[in-house]
Backbone as numpy.savetxt, mean C-alpha at the origin, in Angstrom:
# Nx Ny Nz CAx CAy CAz Cx Cy Cz
-43.05 13.02 41.41 -42.27 12.54 42.55 -41.22 13.59 42.90
-41.10 13.93 44.19 -40.14 14.95 44.64 -39.07 14.30 45.50
-37.88 14.91 45.50 -36.78 14.42 46.33 -37.07 14.73 47.79
-36.99 13.74 48.68 -37.22 14.00 50.10 -36.26 15.05 50.64
-36.75 15.88 51.56 -35.95 16.96 52.14 -34.69 16.40 52.80
-33.59 17.12 52.64 -32.28 16.82 53.25 -31.62 15.55 52.73
-32.11 15.00 51.62 -31.43 13.84 51.03 -30.13 14.30 50.38
-29.05 13.63 50.75 -27.72 13.97 50.23 -27.52 13.21 48.91
-27.32 13.94 47.85 -27.23 13.33 46.52 -25.86 13.60 45.90
-25.57 12.87 44.82 -24.26 12.99 44.15 -24.00 14.39 43.63
-25.07 15.13 43.31 -24.88 16.46 42.77 -24.23 17.40 43.77
-24.38 17.12 45.07 -23.83 17.98 46.12 -22.57 17.40 46.74
-22.34 16.11 46.49 -21.25 15.42 47.18 -19.89 15.90 46.69
-18.93 15.90 47.62 -17.53 16.17 47.31 -16.73 14.94 47.74
-15.86 14.43 46.86 -15.01 13.31 47.25 -15.39 11.98 46.64
-16.45 11.94 45.84 -16.76 10.69 45.16 -15.62 10.34 44.20
-15.21 9.08 44.21 -14.11 8.66 43.32 -14.60 8.65 41.87
-13.69 9.00 40.96 -14.02 8.97 39.55 -14.13 7.52 39.07
-14.91 7.33 38.05 -15.05 6.00 37.45 -14.54 6.10 36.01
-13.26 5.80 35.82 -12.62 5.88 34.50 -12.16 4.48 34.11
-12.72 3.98 33.03 -12.39 2.62 32.59 -10.92 2.51 32.23
-10.35 1.31 32.41 -8.98 1.04 32.00 -8.89 0.65 30.52
-9.99 0.70 29.81 -9.99 0.41 28.38 -9.89 1.71 27.59
-9.09 1.67 26.51 -8.97 2.79 25.58 -9.42 2.28 24.21
-10.39 2.95 23.61 -11.00 2.45 22.38 -10.48 3.23 21.18
-10.02 2.49 20.17 -9.45 3.10 18.97 -10.12 2.48 17.75
-10.52 3.34 16.79 -11.18 2.85 15.58 -10.34 3.06 14.33
-9.38 3.96 14.36 -8.59 4.26 13.17 -7.94 2.98 12.63
-8.10 2.72 11.32 -7.61 1.46 10.76 -6.08 1.40 10.67
-5.55 0.21 10.87 -4.10 0.01 10.75 -3.78 -1.16 9.82
-4.79 -1.70 9.12 -4.51 -2.78 8.18 -3.85 -2.20 6.93
-2.75 -2.81 6.53 -1.95 -2.34 5.39 -1.77 -3.50 4.41
-2.75 -3.76 3.55 -2.70 -4.95 2.71 -1.53 -5.00 1.73
-1.09 -3.85 1.24 0.05 -3.88 0.31 1.33 -4.28 1.03
1.66 -3.59 2.11 2.88 -3.91 2.85 2.84 -5.33 3.42
1.65 -5.77 3.83 1.53 -7.11 4.40 1.66 -8.19 3.33
1.32 -7.85 2.08 1.32 -8.85 1.03 2.62 -9.00 0.27
3.46 -7.96 0.25 4.70 -8.04 -0.52 5.84 -8.57 0.33
6.92 -8.96 -0.34 8.09 -9.47 0.37 8.87 -8.35 1.04
9.75 -8.74 1.96 10.69 -7.81 2.58 12.10 -8.19 2.17
12.90 -7.18 1.85 14.29 -7.38 1.47 15.19 -6.53 2.36
16.50 -6.79 2.26 17.48 -5.99 2.97 18.23 -5.12 1.98
18.30 -3.84 2.25 19.08 -2.92 1.44 20.38 -2.60 2.17
21.47 -2.43 1.41 22.76 -2.11 2.01 23.30 -0.76 1.55
22.53 -0.05 0.73 22.91 1.29 0.28 21.63 2.08 0.06
21.75 3.40 0.05 20.55 4.22 -0.11 19.96 4.08 -1.51
20.77 3.69 -2.49 20.26 3.39 -3.83 20.22 1.87 -3.96
19.05 1.29 -3.74 18.88 -0.17 -3.77 18.60 -0.58 -5.21
19.41 -1.52 -5.75 19.31 -1.88 -7.16 19.02 -3.37 -7.34
18.47 -3.69 -8.51 18.19 -5.08 -8.89 18.19 -5.15 -10.41
18.05 -6.37 -10.95 18.08 -6.56 -12.40 16.84 -7.33 -12.88
16.42 -7.03 -14.09 15.38 -7.81 -14.75 15.95 -8.39 -16.03
15.35 -9.49 -16.48 15.82 -10.16 -17.68 14.63 -10.43 -18.60
14.80 -10.13 -19.87 13.77 -10.42 -20.87 14.32 -11.45 -21.85
13.43 -12.30 -22.38 13.79 -13.26 -23.41 13.51 -12.66 -24.79
14.21 -13.18 -25.79 13.93 -12.75 -27.16 12.51 -13.14 -27.53
11.89 -12.39 -28.42 10.54 -12.70 -28.87 10.50 -14.07 -29.53
9.39 -14.78 -29.35 9.23 -16.08 -29.98 9.30 -15.94 -31.50
10.05 -16.83 -32.15 10.29 -16.76 -33.59 9.53 -17.89 -34.28
8.44 -17.55 -34.96 7.65 -18.55 -35.66 8.29 -19.01 -36.96
9.39 -18.41 -37.36 10.07 -18.78 -38.60 11.39 -19.49 -38.31
11.51 -20.11 -37.12 12.76 -20.76 -36.73 12.83 -22.16 -37.35
13.14 -22.20 -38.65 13.37 -23.46 -39.38 14.78 -23.40 -39.96
15.58 -24.41 -39.68 17.00 -24.36 -40.02 17.38 -25.51 -40.96
18.45 -25.30 -41.72 18.96 -26.31 -42.65 19.65 -27.44 -41.91
19.54 -28.63 -42.45 20.28 -29.77 -41.91 21.77 -29.55 -42.13
22.55 -29.81 -41.09 24.00 -29.66 -41.19 24.47 -28.23 -41.19
23.63 -27.30 -40.86 23.97 -25.88 -40.90 25.04 -25.55 -39.85
25.88 -24.60 -40.15 26.85 -24.07 -39.18 26.21 -22.80 -38.59
25.64 -22.89 -37.36 24.79 -21.80 -36.88 25.56 -20.54 -36.49
24.87 -19.43 -36.67 25.38 -18.16 -36.14 24.89 -17.98 -34.71
25.62 -17.23 -33.93 25.22 -16.95 -32.55 24.05 -15.98 -32.54
23.03 -16.31 -31.73 21.89 -15.40 -31.62 22.26 -14.19 -30.78
21.55 -13.11 -31.04 21.78 -11.88 -30.28 21.46 -12.11 -28.80
22.34 -11.66 -27.94 22.14 -11.80 -26.50 21.36 -10.60 -25.97
20.34 -10.90 -25.16 19.56 -9.83 -24.53 20.14 -9.55 -23.15
20.71 -8.37 -22.93 21.31 -8.08 -21.62 20.25 -7.84 -20.56
20.66 -7.94 -19.30 19.76 -7.60 -18.20 19.55 -6.09 -18.16
18.49 -5.70 -17.48 18.22 -4.28 -17.26 18.44 -4.00 -15.78
19.23 -3.00 -15.49 19.55 -2.64 -14.10 18.63 -1.51 -13.64
17.89 -1.78 -12.58 16.94 -0.81 -12.04 17.28 -0.50 -10.59
16.72 0.57 -10.08 16.97 0.91 -8.68 15.93 1.88 -8.14
15.87 1.93 -6.84 14.99 2.88 -6.17 15.73 3.39 -4.94
15.34 4.57 -4.51 16.03 5.22 -3.40 15.34 4.95 -2.08
16.13 4.85 -1.03 15.60 4.63 0.31 15.09 5.96 0.87
13.86 5.98 1.29 13.24 7.15 1.90 13.23 6.97 3.41
13.45 8.04 4.13 13.40 8.01 5.60 12.05 8.60 6.04
11.35 7.84 6.85 10.10 8.34 7.45 10.16 8.07 8.94
9.69 9.01 9.73 9.70 8.77 11.18 8.60 9.54 11.88
8.32 9.12 13.09 7.43 9.80 14.03 8.18 9.91 15.35
7.88 10.95 16.12 8.53 11.14 17.41 7.49 11.24 18.51
7.69 10.46 19.56 6.85 10.53 20.76 7.63 11.27 21.85
6.98 12.19 22.55 7.64 12.94 23.62 6.68 13.06 24.80
7.15 12.67 25.97 6.32 12.67 27.18 7.08 13.36 28.30
6.41 14.24 29.04 7.05 14.95 30.14 7.32 14.00 31.29
8.30 14.36 32.11 8.62 13.55 33.28 7.43 13.42 34.23
6.68 14.49 34.35 5.50 14.47 35.24 4.45 13.50 34.72
4.15 13.56 33.42 3.15 12.67 32.86 3.59 11.21 32.96
4.88 10.98 32.86 5.40 9.62 32.98 5.24 9.11 34.42
5.29 10.03 35.39 5.29 9.64 36.80 3.90 9.41 37.38
2.90 10.12 36.89 1.56 10.01 37.48 0.91 8.68 37.09
-0.17 8.35 37.80 -0.94 7.15 37.47 -1.76 7.39 36.20
-1.86 6.35 35.37 -2.59 6.47 34.11 -3.70 5.43 34.05
-4.76 5.76 33.39 -5.82 4.79 33.11 -5.58 4.19 31.72
-5.61 2.88 31.64 -5.51 2.21 30.34 -4.12 1.92 29.87
-3.09 2.39 30.55 -1.71 2.06 30.18 -0.83 2.27 31.40
0.18 1.44 31.54 1.09 1.54 32.68 2.20 2.55 32.43
2.67 2.59 31.18 3.82 3.42 30.82 3.40 4.36 29.69
3.33 5.64 29.98 2.85 6.60 28.98 3.76 6.66 27.77
5.09 6.65 27.99 6.02 6.75 26.87 5.90 5.53 25.96
5.80 4.35 26.56 5.67 3.13 25.75 4.36 3.15 24.96
3.31 3.67 25.58 2.02 3.75 24.90 2.08 4.69 23.71
2.67 5.87 23.91 2.80 6.83 22.82 3.72 6.30 21.72
4.74 5.55 22.12 5.66 4.95 21.17 4.91 3.95 20.27
4.03 3.16 20.88 3.23 2.20 20.12 2.32 2.91 19.13
1.68 4.00 19.57 0.79 4.74 18.67 1.55 5.33 17.49
2.73 5.87 17.75 3.52 6.45 16.66 3.96 5.37 15.67
4.23 4.17 16.18 4.58 3.07 15.28 3.44 2.72 14.35
2.22 2.69 14.88 1.05 2.42 14.04 0.83 3.54 13.02
1.02 4.77 13.44 0.88 5.91 12.52 1.92 5.83 11.41
3.14 5.45 11.76 4.20 5.34 10.75 3.89 4.24 9.74
3.36 3.14 10.23 2.96 2.05 9.34 1.92 2.52 8.32
0.96 3.31 8.78 -0.05 3.87 7.87 0.58 4.82 6.86
1.56 5.61 7.30 2.27 6.51 6.39 2.96 5.73 5.28
3.65 4.65 5.64 4.38 3.86 4.65 3.44 3.26 3.61
2.31 2.72 4.06 1.35 2.15 3.12 0.86 3.21 2.14
0.59 4.41 2.66 0.12 5.51 1.80 1.20 5.92 0.81
2.43 6.01 1.27 3.54 6.43 0.39 3.78 5.40 -0.70
3.77 4.12 -0.35 4.13 3.07 -1.30 3.07 2.84 -2.38
1.79 2.85 -2.01 0.77 2.53 -3.01 -0.32 3.58 -3.13
-0.24 4.66 -2.36 -1.28 5.67 -2.39 -0.83 7.04 -2.82
0.41 7.16 -3.30 0.88 8.44 -3.81 1.39 8.27 -5.24
1.35 9.33 -5.99 1.87 9.36 -7.36 3.24 10.01 -7.29
4.22 9.23 -6.81 5.51 9.79 -6.42 6.67 9.15 -7.18
7.50 9.98 -7.81 8.73 9.51 -8.45 9.87 9.55 -7.44
10.94 8.83 -7.74 12.08 8.85 -6.82 12.81 10.19 -6.91
13.31 10.61 -5.77 14.04 11.88 -5.66 15.38 11.60 -4.99
16.46 12.01 -5.63 17.80 11.75 -5.10 18.02 12.48 -3.79
17.55 13.70 -3.71 17.69 14.47 -2.48 19.06 15.10 -2.31
19.15 15.96 -1.32 20.42 16.60 -0.97 20.31 17.06 0.48
21.16 17.99 0.88 21.18 18.40 2.28 19.93 19.18 2.71
19.15 19.64 1.75 17.93 20.38 2.08 16.66 19.71 1.56
16.81 18.69 0.72 15.66 17.99 0.14 15.73 16.51 0.52
14.70 15.97 1.15 14.75 14.56 1.55 14.67 13.63 0.33
15.33 12.46 0.45 15.18 11.44 -0.57 13.75 10.91 -0.58
13.29 10.49 -1.76 11.97 9.87 -1.87 12.08 8.60 -2.69
11.30 7.60 -2.29 11.25 6.35 -3.03 10.10 6.40 -4.03
10.30 5.86 -5.22 9.24 5.85 -6.23 8.14 4.89 -5.80
6.90 5.34 -5.87 5.75 4.53 -5.46 5.32 3.59 -6.59
4.35 2.74 -6.29 3.83 1.78 -7.27 3.41 2.48 -8.56
2.75 3.63 -8.43 2.23 4.31 -9.62 3.32 4.81 -10.54
4.53 4.93 -10.03 5.65 5.40 -10.85 6.27 4.28 -11.67
5.88 3.03 -11.41 6.49 1.88 -12.09 5.58 1.26 -13.14
4.27 1.25 -12.91 3.37 0.49 -13.78 3.13 1.23 -15.10
3.58 0.61 -16.21 3.41 1.24 -17.53 2.94 0.26 -18.61
3.14 -1.04 -18.40 2.96 -2.00 -19.50 1.53 -2.48 -19.68
0.73 -2.48 -18.62 -0.63 -3.00 -18.71 -1.56 -2.06 -17.97
-2.11 -1.09 -18.68 -2.94 -0.08 -18.03 -4.18 0.24 -18.85
-5.21 0.70 -18.16 -6.38 1.30 -18.79 -6.58 2.63 -18.10
-6.65 3.70 -18.86 -6.69 5.03 -18.26 -7.73 5.90 -18.95
-7.88 7.10 -18.42 -8.84 8.03 -18.99 -8.55 8.33 -20.45
-9.60 8.66 -21.17 -9.45 8.93 -22.61 -9.26 10.41 -22.91
-9.27 11.25 -21.87 -9.12 12.69 -22.07 -8.39 13.27 -20.86
-8.11 14.56 -20.95 -7.47 15.24 -19.83 -5.98 15.00 -19.73
-5.38 14.50 -20.79 -3.94 14.31 -20.79 -3.46 13.06 -20.09
-4.34 12.10 -19.87 -3.96 10.87 -19.17 -2.76 10.21 -19.83
-1.76 9.84 -19.02 -0.55 9.22 -19.57 0.15 8.39 -18.50
0.72 7.26 -18.95 1.55 6.45 -18.07 2.92 7.11 -17.92
3.68 6.75 -16.88 5.06 7.23 -16.82 5.80 6.85 -18.10
6.72 7.68 -18.54 7.40 7.46 -19.82 8.20 6.16 -19.81
8.84 5.86 -18.69 9.69 4.67 -18.58 9.42 4.00 -17.24
9.52 2.69 -17.21 9.28 1.95 -15.96 10.56 1.87 -15.14
11.01 3.03 -14.67 12.24 3.05 -13.87 12.11 3.91 -12.61
10.89 4.34 -12.29 10.68 5.11 -11.07 10.99 6.58 -11.18
11.39 7.06 -12.36 11.78 8.46 -12.49 10.62 9.37 -12.88
9.49 8.79 -13.29 8.36 9.61 -13.72 7.12 9.32 -12.91
6.08 10.09 -13.14 4.80 9.89 -12.46 3.69 9.75 -13.49
2.53 9.31 -13.03 1.36 9.22 -13.89 0.81 10.61 -14.14
0.24 10.82 -15.29 -0.55 12.03 -15.56 -2.01 11.63 -15.48
-2.69 12.12 -14.46 -4.10 11.77 -14.27 -4.94 12.38 -15.38
-5.93 11.60 -15.84 -6.82 12.06 -16.89 -8.24 12.23 -16.39
-9.13 12.51 -17.32 -10.54 12.65 -16.99 -11.08 11.31 -16.49
-11.78 11.32 -15.38 -12.24 10.08 -14.77 -13.42 9.49 -15.53
-13.46 8.17 -15.57 -14.56 7.44 -16.18 -14.87 6.21 -15.34
-15.99 5.57 -15.61 -16.45 4.48 -14.76 -15.51 3.29 -14.82
-15.33 2.65 -13.67 -14.60 1.39 -13.57 -15.52 0.28 -14.07
-15.10 -0.42 -15.12 -15.94 -1.46 -15.71 -15.18 -2.77 -15.81
-15.93 -3.85 -15.96 -15.31 -5.16 -16.12 -14.54 -5.24 -17.44
-15.02 -4.56 -18.46 -14.33 -4.55 -19.75 -12.94 -3.96 -19.60
-12.84 -2.86 -18.87 -11.53 -2.24 -18.66 -10.60 -3.16 -17.85
-11.15 -3.81 -16.84 -10.36 -4.75 -16.04 -9.85 -5.90 -16.90
-10.73 -6.44 -17.75 -10.32 -7.56 -18.60 -9.22 -7.16 -19.58
-9.26 -5.93 -20.05 -8.20 -5.44 -20.94 -6.85 -5.48 -20.24
-6.82 -5.05 -18.99 -5.57 -5.05 -18.22 -5.12 -6.48 -17.92
-6.04 -7.33 -17.52 -5.68 -8.72 -17.22 -5.11 -9.42 -18.45
-5.70 -9.17 -19.61 -5.21 -9.77 -20.85 -3.79 -9.29 -21.17
-3.55 -7.99 -20.97 -2.22 -7.44 -21.26 -1.17 -8.01 -20.32
-1.53 -8.17 -19.04 -0.58 -8.75 -18.07 -0.26 -10.19 -18.45
-1.29 -10.97 -18.80 -1.07 -12.37 -19.17 -0.18 -12.47 -20.41
-0.42 -11.61 -21.40 0.39 -11.60 -22.61 1.85 -11.30 -22.28
2.07 -10.44 -21.30 3.43 -10.10 -20.88 4.11 -11.22 -20.09
3.30 -12.19 -19.60 3.86 -13.28 -18.82 3.53 -13.24 -17.35
2.75 -12.25 -16.92 2.43 -12.10 -15.50 1.31 -13.01 -15.05
1.26 -13.25 -13.74 0.21 -14.05 -13.13 -0.28 -13.34 -11.87
-1.00 -12.23 -12.02 -1.45 -11.46 -10.86 -2.43 -12.26 -10.01
-2.41 -11.99 -8.71 -3.30 -12.70 -7.80 -4.12 -11.79 -6.92
-3.92 -10.45 -7.03 -4.60 -9.52 -6.13 -5.06 -8.29 -6.89
-6.29 -7.90 -6.62 -6.83 -6.64 -7.12 -7.11 -5.76 -5.92
-6.53 -4.55 -5.89 -6.74 -3.62 -4.78 -7.54 -2.42 -5.26
-8.55 -2.07 -4.47 -9.43 -0.96 -4.83 -9.68 -0.08 -3.61
-10.22 1.10 -3.85 -10.76 1.92 -2.79 -12.18 1.47 -2.47
-12.82 2.14 -1.52 -14.14 1.72 -1.05 -15.19 1.77 -2.16
-15.27 2.88 -2.89 -16.31 3.04 -3.89 -16.19 1.99 -4.99
-14.99 1.79 -5.51 -14.83 0.86 -6.62 -14.82 -0.60 -6.17
-14.64 -0.85 -4.87 -14.88 -2.20 -4.36 -16.37 -2.52 -4.49
-17.21 -1.54 -4.21 -18.65 -1.75 -4.36 -19.03 -1.88 -5.83
-18.39 -1.09 -6.70 -18.63 -1.23 -8.13 -18.25 -2.63 -8.59
-17.14 -3.12 -8.10 -16.67 -4.46 -8.46 -17.73 -5.52 -8.14
-18.42 -5.34 -7.04 -19.42 -6.32 -6.61 -20.63 -6.36 -7.52
-20.72 -5.45 -8.50 -21.83 -5.47 -9.47 -21.42 -6.12 -10.78
-20.17 -6.60 -10.88 -19.71 -7.21 -12.13 -20.44 -8.54 -12.37
-20.30 -9.07 -13.56 -20.97 -10.30 -13.98 -20.82 -11.39 -12.93
-21.94 -12.06 -12.62 -21.92 -13.10 -11.60 -22.35 -12.58 -10.25
-22.34 -11.25 -10.07 -22.83 -10.68 -8.83 -23.57 -9.39 -9.15
-24.35 -9.42 -10.23 -25.10 -8.23 -10.62 -26.28 -7.98 -9.69
-26.72 -9.05 -8.98 -27.76 -8.89 -7.99 -27.35 -9.61 -6.72
-27.89 -9.15 -5.60 -27.55 -9.79 -4.33 -28.18 -11.18 -4.25
-27.51 -12.08 -3.52 -28.03 -13.42 -3.30 -28.49 -13.52 -1.85
-29.72 -13.97 -1.68 -30.25 -14.11 -0.34 -30.25 -15.58 0.06
-29.55 -15.90 1.15 -29.54 -17.26 1.68 -30.54 -17.34 2.82
-31.71 -17.91 2.52 -32.80 -17.89 3.49 -32.48 -18.68 4.75
-31.75 -19.81 4.60 -31.46 -20.64 5.77 -30.56 -19.92 6.77
-29.55 -19.25 6.26 -28.62 -18.55 7.15 -29.04 -17.13 7.44
-30.17 -16.68 6.81 -30.65 -15.32 6.98 -29.57 -14.30 6.63
-28.91 -14.56 5.50 -27.78 -13.72 5.10 -27.94 -13.29 3.66
-27.62 -12.02 3.38 -27.62 -11.52 2.01 -26.17 -11.32 1.58
-25.79 -11.95 0.47 -24.43 -11.85 -0.06 -24.44 -10.90 -1.24
-23.73 -9.78 -1.12 -23.73 -8.78 -2.19 -22.32 -8.29 -2.49
-21.31 -9.06 -2.08 -19.94 -8.63 -2.28 -19.16 -9.65 -3.09
-18.04 -9.21 -3.66 -17.13 -10.09 -4.39 -15.76 -9.99 -3.73
-15.26 -11.11 -3.23 -13.94 -11.16 -2.61 -12.93 -11.90 -3.46
-13.40 -12.53 -4.53 -12.51 -13.23 -5.46 -13.09 -13.10 -6.86
-12.21 -13.05 -7.85 -12.63 -12.88 -9.24 -11.97 -13.97 -10.07
-12.77 -14.83 -10.65 -12.27 -15.92 -11.50 -12.21 -15.40 -12.93
-11.02 -15.01 -13.36 -10.85 -14.44 -14.70 -10.44 -15.54 -15.69
-10.34 -15.18 -16.95 -9.86 -16.12 -17.97 -8.42 -16.52 -17.73
-7.72 -15.77 -16.89 -6.29 -16.01 -16.70 -5.94 -16.36 -15.25
-6.95 -16.77 -14.49 -6.70 -17.20 -13.12 -7.58 -16.48 -12.12
-7.50 -16.95 -10.89 -8.32 -16.41 -9.81 -7.56 -15.30 -9.08
-8.25 -14.19 -8.80 -7.64 -13.06 -8.11 -8.44 -12.72 -6.87
-7.74 -12.38 -5.80 -8.38 -11.91 -4.57 -8.65 -10.42 -4.70
-9.83 -10.00 -4.27 -10.21 -8.58 -4.34 -10.12 -7.99 -2.94
-9.28 -6.98 -2.78 -8.99 -6.40 -1.47 -9.24 -4.90 -1.50
-9.96 -4.40 -0.51 -10.14 -2.95 -0.36 -8.98 -2.40 0.46
-8.39 -1.32 -0.02 -7.25 -0.69 0.65 -7.61 0.76 0.95
-7.65 1.10 2.22 -8.03 2.46 2.63 -6.98 3.50 2.26
-5.75 3.08 2.01 -4.66 4.03 1.88 -4.20 4.26 0.44
-4.78 3.56 -0.52 -4.46 3.86 -1.91 -5.39 4.95 -2.41
-5.08 5.53 -3.55 -5.94 6.57 -4.11 -7.25 5.93 -4.57
-8.40 6.52 -4.23 -9.70 5.93 -4.61 -9.87 5.79 -6.12
-9.18 6.59 -6.91 -9.34 6.56 -8.37 -8.57 5.42 -9.02
-7.72 4.72 -8.29 -6.89 3.67 -8.86 -7.41 2.29 -8.49
-7.33 1.36 -9.43 -7.54 -0.06 -9.17 -6.26 -0.76 -9.59
-5.56 -1.34 -8.62 -4.27 -1.97 -8.88 -4.45 -3.47 -9.06
-3.83 -4.00 -10.09 -3.85 -5.44 -10.37 -2.42 -5.93 -10.19
-2.17 -6.69 -9.12 -0.80 -6.92 -8.68 -0.43 -8.40 -8.57
0.75 -8.72 -9.03 1.39 -9.98 -8.68 2.33 -9.64 -7.52
1.86 -9.88 -6.30 2.52 -9.31 -5.12 3.94 -9.80 -4.93
4.27 -11.03 -5.37 5.64 -11.48 -5.16 6.62 -10.86 -6.15
6.11 -10.02 -7.03 7.00 -9.24 -7.91 7.22 -7.82 -7.35
6.81 -7.62 -6.09 7.06 -6.36 -5.39 7.67 -6.68 -4.03
8.44 -5.76 -3.52 9.02 -5.94 -2.18 9.31 -4.57 -1.59
9.48 -4.55 -0.28 9.96 -3.36 0.41 11.33 -3.70 0.98
12.33 -2.96 0.57 13.70 -3.20 1.04 14.01 -2.19 2.15
14.36 -2.71 3.32 14.70 -1.86 4.45 16.22 -1.80 4.60
16.73 -0.61 4.77 18.17 -0.45 4.99 18.57 -1.17 6.27
19.77 -1.74 6.28 20.25 -2.52 7.42 19.93 -1.86 8.76
19.20 -2.58 9.62 18.91 -2.09 10.96 18.00 -0.89 11.03
17.22 -0.65 9.96 16.38 0.56 9.91 14.93 0.21 9.61
14.48 -0.95 10.07 13.12 -1.42 9.82 12.25 -1.16 11.05
11.55 -0.02 11.06 10.63 0.33 12.14 11.32 0.22 13.51
12.41 0.96 13.68 13.18 0.90 14.92 12.81 2.07 15.84
13.04 1.86 17.13 12.82 2.91 18.14 14.18 3.42 18.60
14.38 4.72 18.50 15.66 5.33 18.85 15.45 6.31 20.00
16.05 6.06 21.17 15.97 7.05 22.25 16.73 8.31 21.86
16.07 9.45 21.92 16.71 10.72 21.57 17.30 11.37 22.82
18.27 12.23 22.60 18.96 12.88 23.73 17.96 13.63 24.61
18.17 13.53 25.91 17.30 14.22 26.86 17.74 15.67 26.96
16.81 16.59 26.68 17.14 18.02 26.67 16.35 18.80 27.71
15.64 18.14 28.56 14.84 18.79 29.58 14.08 17.74 30.36
13.00 18.15 30.97 12.21 17.25 31.80 11.19 16.50 30.94
11.69 15.78 29.95 10.84 14.95 29.09 11.71 13.88 28.44
11.06 12.84 27.94 11.74 11.75 27.23 11.17 11.65 25.83
12.05 11.34 24.86 11.64 11.26 23.47 12.07 9.93 22.86
11.23 9.42 21.97 11.55 8.23 21.18 11.22 8.52 19.72
12.18 8.21 18.85 11.98 8.37 17.41 11.71 6.98 16.81
10.55 6.82 16.18 10.20 5.58 15.49 10.50 5.81 14.01
11.41 5.02 13.45 11.98 5.35 12.13 12.03 4.13 11.23
11.82 4.38 9.94 12.03 3.37 8.90 12.75 4.02 7.73
13.71 3.29 7.15 14.38 3.73 5.91 14.20 2.60 4.91
13.53 2.88 3.80 13.00 1.82 2.97 12.92 2.25 1.50
12.90 1.26 0.62 12.71 1.51 -0.81 11.75 0.48 -1.37
10.88 0.92 -2.28 9.99 -0.01 -2.97 10.76 -0.69 -4.09
10.62 -2.01 -4.18 11.29 -2.79 -5.22 10.24 -3.29 -6.21
10.38 -2.89 -7.46 9.52 -3.39 -8.54 10.31 -4.44 -9.29
10.13 -5.71 -8.92 10.96 -6.77 -9.48 10.72 -6.97 -10.97
9.50 -6.75 -11.39 9.19 -6.72 -12.83 7.78 -6.18 -13.00
7.67 -4.93 -13.42 6.36 -4.27 -13.46 5.42 -4.89 -14.49
5.96 -5.66 -15.44 5.10 -6.28 -16.45 4.16 -7.32 -15.86
4.45 -7.77 -14.64 3.60 -8.76 -13.98 2.38 -8.11 -13.32
2.30 -6.79 -13.34 1.20 -6.08 -12.70 0.62 -5.05 -13.65
-0.47 -4.44 -13.25 -1.09 -3.42 -14.09 -2.06 -2.58 -13.27
-2.82 -1.76 -13.94 -3.75 -0.90 -13.23 -4.85 -0.37 -14.11
-6.04 -0.24 -13.52 -7.15 0.47 -14.17 -7.21 1.83 -13.48
-6.85 2.87 -14.21 -6.67 4.19 -13.61 -7.78 5.15 -14.04
-7.79 6.29 -13.35 -8.73 7.38 -13.67 -10.19 6.94 -13.53
-10.48 6.19 -12.47 -11.84 5.74 -12.23 -12.62 6.79 -11.45
-13.93 6.85 -11.71 -14.77 7.73 -10.90 -14.83 7.20 -9.45
-15.06 8.08 -8.52 -15.02 7.71 -7.10 -16.30 8.05 -6.36
-17.34 8.38 -7.08 -18.63 8.70 -6.45 -19.74 8.49 -7.44
């Protein structure tokens, strides 16, 4: 079939209007299960502090004489802990011209860019809090303050590599980091060891967080070693979203922003993010220095480990 002579077609036309959809499609994930699951607190100083209390060990030999004049038992003092507020921000900047022209998919370019920077900052915070091996840093005029991440606190209930120098932080006070060891397979036996240690310490964890690979490994644990096919619904079930352990039921959550080698076992209400007064994901108009407008999206925050004994981790897991 040939095109009839002198037919005017789009290939030659000048002036056809563009067809640009008003929809903008975004796939980058913004779900932050750790930040969404923990409490929020208010900080009033850059060094945010709290206290923990321990009871004396149970005494199986506590048998006393009738009519005895008792001595005072030793008092166990509280432990004072703290973490530093870290400043994180993103800046959106749009020229006056770009703000003035017509846009597809958004009415206000600066507001749109401001929204995107806020989502990016949220992802940064999730990564910093549970996806970095970061100790707290006091900082100075040339070094930014840093808040100690989850990995800097968990020491009491862990399973880690057996070689390569694997070690927990020396003290559960945010001043040290984990020493990564030789990676080994994530197994149910290792998970049960951590759950048992947490229970013995008095914790009641409710959430297990994993990366993508070890979420799939988890789905092969006892009770889901093979996929289940539901013929009526035409559905194959091959995942585990909850784990009924000897010490309670835990939700299993995949977190894109934690380190793939870590499996965190968390009692989420024993963690919090403390935001400095008026510094919780705020938008600050910056001084105009030319033909553009700027907005700084900022958070100043500290991770609060209310009692690390309530949580634990299976570390140094293989990721492929």
